[in-house]
mmCIF file of C-alpha atoms in Angstrom:
data_model
loop_
_atom_site.group_PDB
_atom_site.id
_atom_site.type_symbol
_atom_site.label_atom_id
_atom_site.label_comp_id
_atom_site.label_asym_id
_atom_site.label_seq_id
_atom_site.Cartn_x
_atom_site.Cartn_y
_atom_site.Cartn_z
ATOM 1 C CA MET A 1 -2.066 -7.525 -52.684
ATOM 2 C CA THR A 2 0.109 -5.036 -50.555
ATOM 3 C CA ALA A 3 1.534 -6.102 -47.015
ATOM 4 C CA ARG A 4 0.643 -3.242 -44.649
ATOM 5 C CA LEU A 5 1.600 -2.693 -41.322
ATOM 6 C CA PHE A 6 1.505 0.777 -39.163
ATOM 7 C CA VAL A 7 4.177 1.593 -36.336
ATOM 8 C CA LEU A 8 3.507 4.291 -33.556
ATOM 9 C CA LYS A 9 6.338 7.184 -33.992
ATOM 10 C CA THR A 10 8.337 6.779 -30.767
ATOM 11 C CA PRO A 11 11.911 6.772 -29.987
ATOM 12 C CA GLU A 12 11.994 3.126 -28.958
ATOM 13 C CA ASN A 13 10.042 2.219 -32.181
ATOM 14 C CA GLN A 14 12.652 3.926 -34.497
ATOM 15 C CA GLY A 15 14.933 0.867 -34.767
ATOM 16 C CA VAL A 16 11.869 -0.871 -36.688
ATOM 17 C CA VAL A 17 11.245 2.067 -38.768
ATOM 18 C CA ASP A 18 14.982 2.490 -39.879
ATOM 19 C CA VAL A 19 15.371 -1.138 -40.716
ATOM 20 C CA ALA A 20 12.389 -0.932 -42.991
ATOM 21 C CA GLU A 21 13.398 2.231 -45.134
ATOM 22 C CA GLY A 22 16.622 0.196 -45.411
ATOM 23 C CA ASP A 23 15.005 -2.266 -47.259
ATOM 24 C CA PRO A 24 14.162 -1.150 -51.120
ATOM 25 C CA SER A 25 11.076 -3.406 -51.080
ATOM 26 C CA ILE A 26 9.670 -1.818 -48.257
ATOM 27 C CA SER A 27 7.495 1.398 -48.818
ATOM 28 C CA VAL A 28 7.653 4.033 -45.096
ATOM 29 C CA VAL A 29 5.631 6.681 -45.406
ATOM 30 C CA PRO A 30 4.086 9.232 -42.158
ATOM 31 C CA VAL A 31 0.174 8.688 -41.443
ATOM 32 C CA GLY A 32 -0.420 10.974 -38.125
ATOM 33 C CA PRO A 33 1.401 9.641 -35.763
ATOM 34 C CA TYR A 34 2.118 6.282 -37.147
ATOM 35 C CA PHE A 35 4.556 5.035 -40.141
ATOM 36 C CA SER A 36 2.854 3.068 -43.083
ATOM 37 C CA ILE A 37 5.196 0.223 -43.703
ATOM 38 C CA SER A 38 4.349 -1.471 -46.915
ATOM 39 C CA ALA A 39 5.564 -3.693 -49.658
ATOM 40 C CA PRO A 40 4.151 -5.815 -52.788
ATOM 41 C CA SER A 41 3.320 -8.933 -50.959
ATOM 42 C CA THR A 42 5.315 -9.761 -47.668
ATOM 43 C CA ILE A 43 7.436 -7.642 -45.428
ATOM 44 C CA VAL A 44 10.228 -8.916 -43.181
ATOM 45 C CA ILE A 45 11.764 -7.150 -40.176
ATOM 46 C CA ASP A 46 15.118 -8.454 -38.943
ATOM 47 C CA ARG A 47 14.763 -8.331 -35.144
ATOM 48 C CA ARG A 48 18.872 -8.308 -34.445
ATOM 49 C CA ALA A 49 18.888 -5.397 -36.884
ATOM 50 C CA THR A 50 16.156 -3.023 -34.925
ATOM 51 C CA GLY A 51 18.263 -3.350 -31.833
ATOM 52 C CA CYS A 52 14.489 -3.785 -30.296
ATOM 53 C CA ARG A 53 14.546 -5.513 -26.707
ATOM 54 C CA HIS A 54 11.696 -7.769 -25.744
ATOM 55 C CA ALA A 55 9.349 -5.252 -24.827
ATOM 56 C CA VAL A 56 9.182 -3.086 -27.369
ATOM 57 C CA TRP A 57 9.549 -5.616 -30.075
ATOM 58 C CA TYR A 58 6.408 -7.343 -29.342
ATOM 59 C CA SER A 59 4.766 -4.201 -28.808
ATOM 60 C CA ALA A 60 5.541 -2.553 -31.904
ATOM 61 C CA VAL A 61 2.830 -3.318 -34.212
ATOM 62 C CA ALA A 62 -0.369 -0.923 -33.946
ATOM 63 C CA GLY A 63 -2.181 -1.768 -37.027
ATOM 64 C CA LEU A 64 -2.549 -4.365 -39.462
ATOM 65 C CA ASP A 65 -4.372 -3.929 -42.917
ATOM 66 C CA GLN A 66 -5.422 -6.432 -45.093
ATOM 67 C CA SER A 67 -1.957 -7.993 -43.541
ATOM 68 C CA VAL A 68 -1.598 -10.570 -41.328
ATOM 69 C CA ILE A 69 1.386 -11.350 -38.741
ATOM 70 C CA THR A 70 2.941 -15.010 -39.934
ATOM 71 C CA GLN A 71 5.721 -14.923 -37.743
ATOM 72 C CA HIS A 72 6.468 -12.601 -34.846
ATOM 73 C CA ASP A 73 9.492 -13.902 -32.334
ATOM 74 C CA LYS A 74 12.667 -13.403 -31.338
ATOM 75 C CA ASP A 75 14.059 -13.830 -34.922
ATOM 76 C CA ALA A 76 11.817 -11.557 -37.056
ATOM 77 C CA LEU A 77 8.060 -10.211 -37.701
ATOM 78 C CA ARG A 78 6.612 -10.985 -41.015
ATOM 79 C CA VAL A 79 3.460 -9.471 -42.303
ATOM 80 C CA GLU A 80 1.743 -10.675 -45.375
ATOM 81 C CA ALA A 81 -0.747 -9.449 -47.327
ATOM 82 C CA ARG A 82 -4.055 -11.336 -46.065
ATOM 83 C CA MET B 1 -20.147 41.127 -16.340
ATOM 84 C CA SER B 2 -22.539 39.098 -14.975
ATOM 85 C CA GLU B 3 -22.329 36.933 -12.312
ATOM 86 C CA GLN B 4 -23.129 33.761 -14.669
ATOM 87 C CA GLU B 5 -20.443 34.797 -17.026
ATOM 88 C CA LEU B 6 -17.727 34.535 -14.181
ATOM 89 C CA GLU B 7 -18.989 31.269 -12.829
ATOM 90 C CA VAL B 8 -15.749 28.861 -14.022
ATOM 91 C CA VAL B 9 -16.548 26.392 -15.969
ATOM 92 C CA LYS B 10 -15.353 23.042 -14.137
ATOM 93 C CA PRO B 11 -13.336 20.017 -16.590
ATOM 94 C CA GLU B 12 -15.040 17.171 -17.295
ATOM 95 C CA HIS B 13 -11.936 15.285 -15.664
ATOM 96 C CA ARG B 14 -11.813 16.339 -12.302
ATOM 97 C CA VAL B 15 -10.532 13.625 -10.114
ATOM 98 C CA HIS B 16 -7.275 13.575 -7.981
ATOM 99 C CA GLY B 17 -5.233 10.361 -7.695
ATOM 100 C CA VAL B 18 -6.194 7.709 -5.623
ATOM 101 C CA ASP B 19 -7.504 8.587 -1.913
ATOM 102 C CA HIS B 20 -6.991 4.973 -0.261
ATOM 103 C CA ALA B 21 -7.041 1.707 -1.766
ATOM 104 C CA ALA B 22 -8.003 -0.932 0.724
ATOM 105 C CA PHE B 23 -7.276 -4.170 1.544
ATOM 106 C CA PRO B 24 -7.868 -7.019 4.332
ATOM 107 C CA THR B 25 -4.826 -8.395 6.036
ATOM 108 C CA PHE B 26 -4.730 -11.189 8.655
ATOM 109 C CA ASN B 27 -1.192 -9.931 9.903
ATOM 110 C CA PRO B 28 -1.413 -6.420 10.965
ATOM 111 C CA ALA B 29 2.179 -6.411 12.852
ATOM 112 C CA ALA B 30 4.061 -7.475 9.195
ATOM 113 C CA THR B 31 1.658 -5.496 7.487
ATOM 114 C CA VAL B 32 3.014 -2.372 9.836
ATOM 115 C CA ARG B 33 6.676 -3.827 9.296
ATOM 116 C CA PHE B 34 6.075 -4.164 5.716
ATOM 117 C CA TYR B 35 5.085 -0.620 4.972
ATOM 118 C CA ARG B 36 6.302 1.828 7.871
ATOM 119 C CA ASP B 37 8.903 0.219 8.836
ATOM 120 C CA ILE B 38 10.504 -1.235 6.029
ATOM 121 C CA LEU B 39 9.613 1.240 3.522
ATOM 122 C CA LYS B 40 9.179 4.014 5.526
ATOM 123 C CA PHE B 41 5.489 4.756 4.693
ATOM 124 C CA PRO B 42 3.846 6.870 7.627
ATOM 125 C CA VAL B 43 1.021 6.008 9.566
ATOM 126 C CA VAL B 44 -1.628 8.836 8.719
ATOM 127 C CA HIS B 45 -4.880 7.472 10.035
ATOM 128 C CA SER B 46 -6.492 4.708 11.907
ATOM 129 C CA ILE B 47 -10.267 4.004 12.753
ATOM 130 C CA CYS B 48 -11.336 1.339 15.649
ATOM 131 C CA ALA B 49 -14.458 0.429 15.138
ATOM 132 C CA ALA B 50 -17.043 -2.417 17.347
ATOM 133 C CA GLY B 51 -18.150 -4.006 14.875
ATOM 134 C CA TRP B 52 -20.201 -2.346 11.712
ATOM 135 C CA GLY B 53 -24.025 -2.552 12.382
ATOM 136 C CA PRO B 54 -24.753 -6.094 11.565
ATOM 137 C CA GLU B 55 -24.915 -8.363 14.309
ATOM 138 C CA ASP B 56 -22.019 -10.675 12.654
ATOM 139 C CA HIS B 57 -19.740 -8.027 11.546
ATOM 140 C CA PRO B 58 -16.422 -8.450 13.914
ATOM 141 C CA ASP B 59 -14.397 -5.694 15.444
ATOM 142 C CA PHE B 60 -11.970 -4.397 13.774
ATOM 143 C CA ILE B 61 -9.162 -2.017 12.603
ATOM 144 C CA HIS B 62 -8.701 0.086 9.303
ATOM 145 C CA PHE B 63 -5.654 1.618 9.095
ATOM 146 C CA PHE B 64 -3.605 4.191 6.345
ATOM 147 C CA PHE B 65 -0.141 4.531 5.155
ATOM 148 C CA ASP B 66 0.969 7.473 3.353
ATOM 149 C CA ILE B 67 2.345 6.667 -0.429
ATOM 150 C CA GLY B 68 2.973 9.985 -1.012
ATOM 151 C CA ASN B 69 0.897 12.649 -2.937
ATOM 152 C CA ASP B 70 -1.765 12.962 -0.197
ATOM 153 C CA ASP B 71 -2.637 9.157 -1.492
ATOM 154 C CA ARG B 72 -2.689 6.250 1.099
ATOM 155 C CA ILE B 73 -2.723 2.671 0.893
ATOM 156 C CA ALA B 74 -5.563 1.202 3.905
ATOM 157 C CA PHE B 75 -5.965 -2.076 5.637
ATOM 158 C CA PHE B 76 -8.702 -3.734 7.652
ATOM 159 C CA TYR B 77 -7.798 -6.112 10.332
ATOM 160 C CA TYR B 78 -10.545 -7.946 11.643
ATOM 161 C CA PHE B 79 -10.269 -9.528 14.805
ATOM 162 C CA GLY B 80 -11.011 -13.057 15.430
ATOM 163 C CA LEU B 81 -11.203 -13.385 11.720
ATOM 164 C CA GLU B 82 -9.549 -16.426 10.360
ATOM 165 C CA PRO B 83 -8.345 -16.503 6.455
ATOM 166 C CA PHE B 84 -11.152 -17.611 4.012
ATOM 167 C CA GLY B 85 -10.226 -20.642 1.161
ATOM 168 C CA ASP B 86 -7.310 -22.962 0.658
ATOM 169 C CA GLN B 87 -4.115 -21.469 1.968
ATOM 170 C CA SER B 88 -2.047 -23.410 -0.231
ATOM 171 C CA ALA B 89 -3.180 -22.187 -3.386
ATOM 172 C CA PRO B 90 -2.103 -19.573 -5.135
ATOM 173 C CA GLY B 91 -3.339 -16.333 -4.314
ATOM 174 C CA ASP B 92 -3.534 -13.239 -1.373
ATOM 175 C CA ALA B 93 -5.106 -12.412 2.338
ATOM 176 C CA TRP B 94 -8.152 -11.147 0.076
ATOM 177 C CA ALA B 95 -8.861 -14.588 -1.811
ATOM 178 C CA ARG B 96 -7.654 -17.873 -2.679
ATOM 179 C CA LEU B 97 -7.778 -18.679 -6.662
ATOM 180 C CA THR B 98 -8.212 -22.468 -7.885
ATOM 181 C CA PRO B 99 -4.435 -24.287 -8.018
ATOM 182 C CA ASP B 100 -4.370 -24.206 -11.542
ATOM 183 C CA THR B 101 -4.093 -20.260 -11.734
ATOM 184 C CA PRO B 102 -1.565 -19.026 -13.761
ATOM 185 C CA LEU B 103 1.062 -16.787 -12.034
ATOM 186 C CA PHE B 104 0.848 -14.186 -14.721
ATOM 187 C CA PHE B 105 -2.765 -13.772 -14.221
ATOM 188 C CA LYS B 106 -2.677 -13.754 -10.028
ATOM 189 C CA ASN B 107 0.055 -11.147 -10.485
ATOM 190 C CA SER B 108 -2.230 -9.240 -12.903
ATOM 191 C CA ARG B 109 -3.768 -7.513 -9.949
ATOM 192 C CA HIS B 110 -1.099 -5.468 -8.085
ATOM 193 C CA LEU B 111 -0.084 -2.026 -6.868
ATOM 194 C CA ALA B 112 2.247 0.024 -8.427
ATOM 195 C CA ILE B 113 3.910 3.386 -6.903
ATOM 196 C CA HIS B 114 5.405 5.803 -8.713
ATOM 197 C CA VAL B 115 9.011 7.481 -7.671
ATOM 198 C CA ASN B 116 10.623 10.059 -9.324
ATOM 199 C CA ASP B 117 14.182 9.016 -10.266
ATOM 200 C CA GLU B 118 16.705 6.101 -10.262
ATOM 201 C CA GLU B 119 18.394 6.987 -7.111
ATOM 202 C CA ASP B 120 15.288 6.474 -5.205
ATOM 203 C CA LEU B 121 13.841 3.350 -7.206
ATOM 204 C CA LEU B 122 17.036 1.943 -6.022
ATOM 205 C CA GLU B 123 16.855 3.560 -2.342
ATOM 206 C CA TYR B 124 13.793 1.650 -2.109
ATOM 207 C CA ARG B 125 15.412 -1.381 -3.598
ATOM 208 C CA LYS B 126 18.055 -1.505 -0.628
ATOM 209 C CA ARG B 127 15.206 -1.161 2.257
ATOM 210 C CA LEU B 128 13.228 -4.317 0.664
ATOM 211 C CA ASP B 129 16.650 -6.166 0.055
ATOM 212 C CA ALA B 130 17.396 -5.836 3.994
ATOM 213 C CA SER B 131 13.767 -7.209 4.786
ATOM 214 C CA GLU B 132 12.123 -10.124 5.147
ATOM 215 C CA TRP B 133 10.399 -9.246 2.026
ATOM 216 C CA PRO B 134 13.623 -8.397 -0.611
ATOM 217 C CA VAL B 135 13.078 -7.525 -4.376
ATOM 218 C CA GLU B 136 11.888 -10.566 -6.623
ATOM 219 C CA MET B 137 12.635 -9.094 -9.339
ATOM 220 C CA GLN B 138 13.910 -5.307 -11.033
ATOM 221 C CA VAL B 139 12.699 -5.063 -15.031
ATOM 222 C CA THR B 140 13.559 -1.942 -16.961
ATOM 223 C CA HIS B 141 10.356 -2.006 -20.002
ATOM 224 C CA GLU B 142 12.371 0.454 -21.932
ATOM 225 C CA THR B 143 10.076 3.638 -20.854
ATOM 226 C CA ILE B 144 9.680 2.352 -17.306
ATOM 227 C CA GLU B 145 11.513 0.453 -14.814
ATOM 228 C CA SER B 146 9.839 -1.329 -12.025
ATOM 229 C CA ILE B 147 10.905 -3.605 -8.509
ATOM 230 C CA TYR B 148 8.270 -5.672 -7.443
ATOM 231 C CA THR B 149 7.745 -7.608 -4.251
ATOM 232 C CA HIS B 150 5.055 -9.476 -2.248
ATOM 233 C CA ASP B 151 4.128 -7.718 1.068
ATOM 234 C CA PRO B 152 3.226 -10.013 4.134
ATOM 235 C CA ASN B 153 -0.332 -10.454 2.631
ATOM 236 C CA GLY B 154 0.820 -11.711 -0.634
ATOM 237 C CA TYR B 155 -0.616 -8.331 -2.378
ATOM 238 C CA MET B 156 1.962 -7.390 -5.261
ATOM 239 C CA VAL B 157 3.438 -4.528 -4.943
ATOM 240 C CA GLU B 158 5.370 -2.638 -8.016
ATOM 241 C CA ILE B 159 7.481 0.380 -7.113
ATOM 242 C CA THR B 160 7.796 1.872 -10.774
ATOM 243 C CA ARG B 161 9.521 5.061 -12.379
ATOM 244 C CA SER B 162 8.939 6.320 -15.689
ATOM 245 C CA LEU B 163 12.414 7.013 -18.150
ATOM 246 C CA ARG B 164 10.636 9.303 -20.326
ATOM 247 C CA PRO B 165 7.424 11.402 -20.149
ATOM 248 C CA VAL B 166 4.368 9.530 -21.921
ATOM 249 C CA THR B 167 3.937 11.300 -25.629
ATOM 250 C CA PRO B 168 1.047 12.925 -27.174
ATOM 251 C CA GLU B 169 1.478 10.379 -29.802
ATOM 252 C CA GLU B 170 1.144 7.881 -27.251
ATOM 253 C CA ASP B 171 -1.878 9.021 -25.424
ATOM 254 C CA PHE B 172 -3.201 9.163 -28.980
ATOM 255 C CA ASP B 173 -2.802 5.530 -29.865
ATOM 256 C CA ALA B 174 -4.042 4.394 -26.431
ATOM 257 C CA VAL B 175 -7.550 6.331 -27.769
ATOM 258 C CA LEU B 176 -7.745 4.438 -30.687
ATOM 259 C CA THR B 177 -6.265 0.945 -29.079
ATOM 260 C CA ILE B 178 -9.026 0.688 -26.646
ATOM 261 C CA ASP B 179 -11.577 2.018 -29.251
ATOM 262 C CA ALA B 180 -10.856 -0.750 -31.360
ATOM 263 C CA LEU B 181 -10.586 -3.312 -28.309
ATOM 264 C CA VAL B 182 -14.385 -2.369 -27.204
ATOM 265 C CA ASP B 183 -15.495 -2.833 -31.341
ATOM 266 C CA VAL B 184 -13.752 -6.025 -31.636
ATOM 267 C CA PHE B 185 -14.704 -7.398 -28.070
ATOM 268 C CA GLU B 186 -18.469 -6.217 -28.676
ATOM 269 C CA ALA B 187 -18.393 -8.039 -31.935
ATOM 270 C CA GLY B 188 -17.645 -11.354 -30.061
ATOM 271 C CA GLU B 189 -13.987 -12.393 -31.635
ATOM 272 C CA PRO B 190 -11.651 -10.678 -29.118
ATOM 273 C CA THR B 191 -8.055 -11.410 -30.752
ATOM 274 C CA LEU B 192 -4.904 -9.535 -30.875
ATOM 275 C CA ASP B 193 -5.258 -9.808 -34.883
ATOM 276 C CA ALA B 194 -8.499 -8.279 -35.170
ATOM 277 C CA LEU B 195 -7.755 -5.685 -33.038
ATOM 278 C CA LEU B 196 -4.962 -4.524 -35.146
ATOM 279 C CA THR B 197 -7.002 -4.909 -38.222
ATOM 280 C CA ARG B 198 -9.616 -2.811 -36.231
ATOM 281 C CA LYS B 199 -7.198 -0.137 -34.968
ATOM 282 C CA ALA B 200 -5.581 0.085 -39.055
ATOM 283 C CA GLU B 201 -8.963 1.287 -39.799
ATOM 284 C CA LEU B 202 -9.264 3.859 -37.085
ATOM 285 C CA ILE B 203 -5.359 5.290 -37.957
ATOM 286 C CA VAL B 204 -6.420 5.955 -41.456
ATOM 287 C CA ALA B 205 -9.971 7.600 -40.502
ATOM 288 C CA ARG B 206 -8.380 9.424 -37.763
ATOM 289 C CA ALA B 207 -4.903 10.407 -39.435
ATOM 290 C CA GLU B 208 -6.383 13.748 -40.678
ATOM 291 C CA GLN B 209 -7.666 14.589 -37.037
ATOM 292 C CA TRP B 210 -4.143 14.360 -35.405
ATOM 293 C CA GLU B 211 -2.587 15.929 -38.335
ATOM 294 C CA SER B 212 -5.186 19.011 -37.676
ATOM 295 C CA ALA B 213 -4.824 18.864 -33.919
ATOM 296 C CA GLN B 214 -0.405 19.238 -34.231
ATOM 297 C CA LEU B 215 -1.005 22.720 -36.313
ATOM 298 C CA PRO B 216 -1.343 25.008 -34.074
ATOM 299 C CA ILE B 217 1.176 23.526 -32.011
ATOM 300 C CA ARG B 218 3.564 23.820 -34.905
ATOM 301 C CA ASP B 219 2.262 27.749 -35.777
ATOM 302 C CA SER B 220 3.029 28.527 -32.356
ATOM 303 C CA GLU B 221 6.704 26.881 -32.435
ATOM 304 C CA LEU B 222 7.514 29.395 -35.177
ATOM 305 C CA ILE B 223 6.944 32.577 -33.121
ATOM 306 C CA PRO B 224 10.357 33.781 -31.950
#
């Protein structure tokens, strides 16, 4: 099962997209004004690596495709296939 | 060209901002100090009225302050009227809530007034900090920066500036979010998880619509 989330293209979300693109297990492709971020079963984004502050970090996820957020705190965002 | 053809077609969205937002006050003197003397919002209109039809309606003053852009904040002061509810409970002049009401809920209803830049935001911060109603919070939410205080009536007032314009991507996203919200609310199980799942379906379904809407802009950008 694939884990997939969407992130809107905004300057503030770029850190999330950059971290995802730097992870060889994660695929990032544009879909409309969003990035589709997917991985075979689990996506983990380290918050500190993204440089995102509070408000952006907690509002970065725009959509969940057959997936569920299992962690979204000051350390990481973890999305797993449902 | 016939007269009919010359007729201007009015847009669907025809409103122009806030004419006035009105609130009751039990302390008009402090209200005037806060808005006129501290924030320097000009008094632009007032109505003195002896009752208002019904026998039990008190005499009152309805007074207005200019909040820029021809918009106004207005107050009602009713002569002889005492505040309603338990004055130690969370709330404001208009209503007192139950004692267990969380602060985030109480503060969710507030008025945010726009300023153009940091200099103006800091000017209002300076005015408030020198008053009985100092700034309680200054927050940068990445795309906006705001200061907050409560006016003499307990109403939360925010003064805010944009750090950048809202993008077409964000407008598109807002439309999808609200469509998804209505869908999951009406389905009877409103959660953020359900909303994000519904939104993913809408993102995929409407991606093409976004792409085609962008094409004319890209073409025009190619014209030297």
